[in-house]
């Protein structure tokens, strides 16, 4: 055998090894550049026909924190057995009265035929079990019933022994949580337990008090949100000593009967107190909770599904099956453990630790095998190249071509890492890196943040596929302009674009900005329809001192300001915006202080009968005691901050207290109207609140009127109809406020139960003029034709009053008679003849 042939065989071996390494590397890299739909499937998949159908009756809603893990567990055990399931929700957190249960029973009968449609029933949590027990003979006979998530042992035993159900009891791990807390933090001897008066909350307190008696060397305190005014909760939490531990138990229903979500309560608690927070339920993680020991909802639901599969398959099951062995999970926040000096070795062996800082291996470990294979491949190629030099130029050329192919692969990988997969433009990280590398404080440039207005509606209306195509169309249009003018463009978020315009300092009126606005406003044909979009643009320009990272933030702030100003426009960031934000934060602090320290009061504007000139009632208007903070300033902030419901309750109580004071002083009472925002519709306890006030102060409902704006009538919802009916039952009359400023359809008046229609001042100013006044007269006549009365606001001149009186307007309100005044002046007001 010749030397050359030996070298050729060695070269062949090297090449084969190089190719093998490269193929292995490509296999590793596929996970980063391809998507396989099958990878999302967990466990065996049943591919035959559906064998059975069961109904899952959930006590709560799909938004409740246990629902998703429960569904995951049921799928694990039901899907492989060919069992499909439907879901019905009782929403028992909000609707738990006997009347609510009866209403759900009627709805259940109308919508569900158990015997025909389902082979079994699965019950989730206590309220569903109570419902099934109550209507067992009527609805759930001759059908297997399995429950899980029941934390009342008496209820679980009764369901199994008396009602022939099968089930899984939900243990409360409060004792484990407290004992573990003492083990992890032995130096903290003060404990606070926060809970409500729900059955689960009271059950938690029984265990909490047992721990209190077991550990006399510890101090145990209690915070019951059902006994504490909700507005005082922040103050109570802030008072917790820094050396304490807070045990976060069942806690969702406050003293006003308002039900708060787990996320809301967790955010309030973690944002207010700085002590370690432990939870005896597997929820609230990643929000400032140190750790939890709670039931594994997924596992228990899976067990329940497996039991149902056994029952439907006629496999042997004990006649009275009740499992009390609840699987549990424990979770801990690594960052908070470090903050409070907790040794990870003290945690349970199966505890999950999250929020752990990523190590170098965490970030790049998955790509190490591919990189190693690539380097090994290159090594073999180099060795093959060395051998190839010995065997001739032909082999050397072949090696060079292989190397070039490898470089192309590396470039492709780099490109994919720097660009958005869908739009093929720079991604967010690459754009930020580009600006950092290519711009300094000496450069002149503009940063634009562009967000498509209401793009969520396009997704919901036309579907994600079409929405993606529209997004790609807009991206290509922007990219074309960017290439022509040397802009940098990137996808900053879902429907947000980041653009850097070099050598220009743009403002709202620049031709470039108008061109972009017009591009987004250009109609886009979609089949037989045409979609018209708009965008909001935030602008931040170089100033010789601000770094690019801050300009991105400034542009985003300006973009949100453009949205607040009505969308479909641009806004340039300025230092005044910082001042505005600071001022708004100061006003927010004053508003919160007013809520906590009786900082609001009411003024009253008389309403006068147009014919008799006698006072018929008042409109109550809220004011702040803080000097210089007027309604046009604080009310928009209250609305944007989500405090409308809280302010509505404050003003309602002030008005009813004032009526009681007038009554006690012997004055003749007149109805007082209170403004009710459409944003208050979510305050489901408002009617009970006003009913309690009327009863407490002995004020008949006829002396309270509710002013509701047109926005609440745009769509006839069951919730709004129920609210109107409840007001009527209390004797409270309804007024449609601000008629003429919004949609202003008299068609609403044919079905909404209002007694008065208030014509807005803008309608009077626009139409109570020569040549147009017939319109006002016709509106008044139309309202009278449907048996409702007219109140006209904003009357400031005598001639206006006389005209409206001639047109038979019922009640006049405005500066012509009286401005809004303090209660002691309002109750004594009488119209003086000219």
mmCIF file with all atom_site columns, C-alpha atoms in Angstrom, residues 15 381-382 384-386 388-389 392-408:
data_model
loop_
_atom_site.group_PDB
_atom_site.id
_atom_site.type_symbol
_atom_site.label_atom_id
_atom_site.label_alt_id
_atom_site.label_comp_id
_atom_site.label_asym_id
_atom_site.label_entity_id
_atom_site.label_seq_id
_atom_site.pdbx_PDB_ins_code
_atom_site.Cartn_x
_atom_site.Cartn_y
_atom_site.Cartn_z
_atom_site.occupancy
_atom_site.B_iso_or_equiv
_atom_site.pdbx_formal_charge
_atom_site.auth_seq_id
_atom_site.auth_comp_id
_atom_site.auth_asym_id
_atom_site.auth_atom_id
_atom_site.pdbx_PDB_model_num
ATOM 1  C CA . UNK A 1 15  ? -13.806 14.089 6.322  1.00 0.00 ? 15  UNK A CA 1
ATOM 2  C CA . UNK A 1 381 ? -11.530 19.596 8.509  1.00 0.00 ? 381 UNK A CA 1
ATOM 3  C CA . UNK A 1 382 ? -8.217  21.205 9.351  1.00 0.00 ? 382 UNK A CA 1
ATOM 4  C CA . UNK A 1 384 ? -8.184  16.758 6.505  1.00 0.00 ? 384 UNK A CA 1
ATOM 5  C CA . UNK A 1 385 ? -6.891  19.967 4.931  1.00 0.00 ? 385 UNK A CA 1
ATOM 6  C CA . UNK A 1 386 ? -3.405  19.150 6.120  1.00 0.00 ? 386 UNK A CA 1
ATOM 7  C CA . UNK A 1 388 ? -5.246  17.239 1.471  1.00 0.00 ? 388 UNK A CA 1
ATOM 8  C CA . UNK A 1 389 ? -2.216  19.483 0.992  1.00 0.00 ? 389 UNK A CA 1
ATOM 9  C CA . UNK A 1 392 ? -3.006  17.691 -4.161 1.00 0.00 ? 392 UNK A CA 1
ATOM 10 C CA . UNK A 1 393 ? -4.875  20.829 -5.104 1.00 0.00 ? 393 UNK A CA 1
ATOM 11 C CA . UNK A 1 394 ? -8.118  19.068 -5.960 1.00 0.00 ? 394 UNK A CA 1
ATOM 12 C CA . UNK A 1 395 ? -8.668  17.877 -2.441 1.00 0.00 ? 395 UNK A CA 1
ATOM 13 C CA . UNK A 1 396 ? -7.591  21.285 -1.158 1.00 0.00 ? 396 UNK A CA 1
ATOM 14 C CA . UNK A 1 397 ? -10.309 22.940 -3.260 1.00 0.00 ? 397 UNK A CA 1
ATOM 15 C CA . UNK A 1 398 ? -12.915 20.554 -1.873 1.00 0.00 ? 398 UNK A CA 1
ATOM 16 C CA . UNK A 1 399 ? -11.917 21.485 1.669  1.00 0.00 ? 399 UNK A CA 1
ATOM 17 C CA . UNK A 1 400 ? -12.181 25.203 0.882  1.00 0.00 ? 400 UNK A CA 1
ATOM 18 C CA . UNK A 1 401 ? -15.725 24.732 -0.405 1.00 0.00 ? 401 UNK A CA 1
ATOM 19 C CA . UNK A 1 402 ? -16.747 22.861 2.752  1.00 0.00 ? 402 UNK A CA 1
ATOM 20 C CA . UNK A 1 403 ? -15.340 25.666 4.886  1.00 0.00 ? 403 UNK A CA 1
ATOM 21 C CA . UNK A 1 404 ? -17.304 28.295 2.957  1.00 0.00 ? 404 UNK A CA 1
ATOM 22 C CA . UNK A 1 405 ? -20.497 26.293 3.449  1.00 0.00 ? 405 UNK A CA 1
ATOM 23 C CA . UNK A 1 406 ? -19.851 26.150 7.162  1.00 0.00 ? 406 UNK A CA 1
ATOM 24 C CA . UNK A 1 407 ? -19.366 29.935 7.317  1.00 0.00 ? 407 UNK A CA 1
ATOM 25 C CA . UNK A 1 408 ? -22.652 30.443 5.503  1.00 0.00 ? 408 UNK A CA 1
#
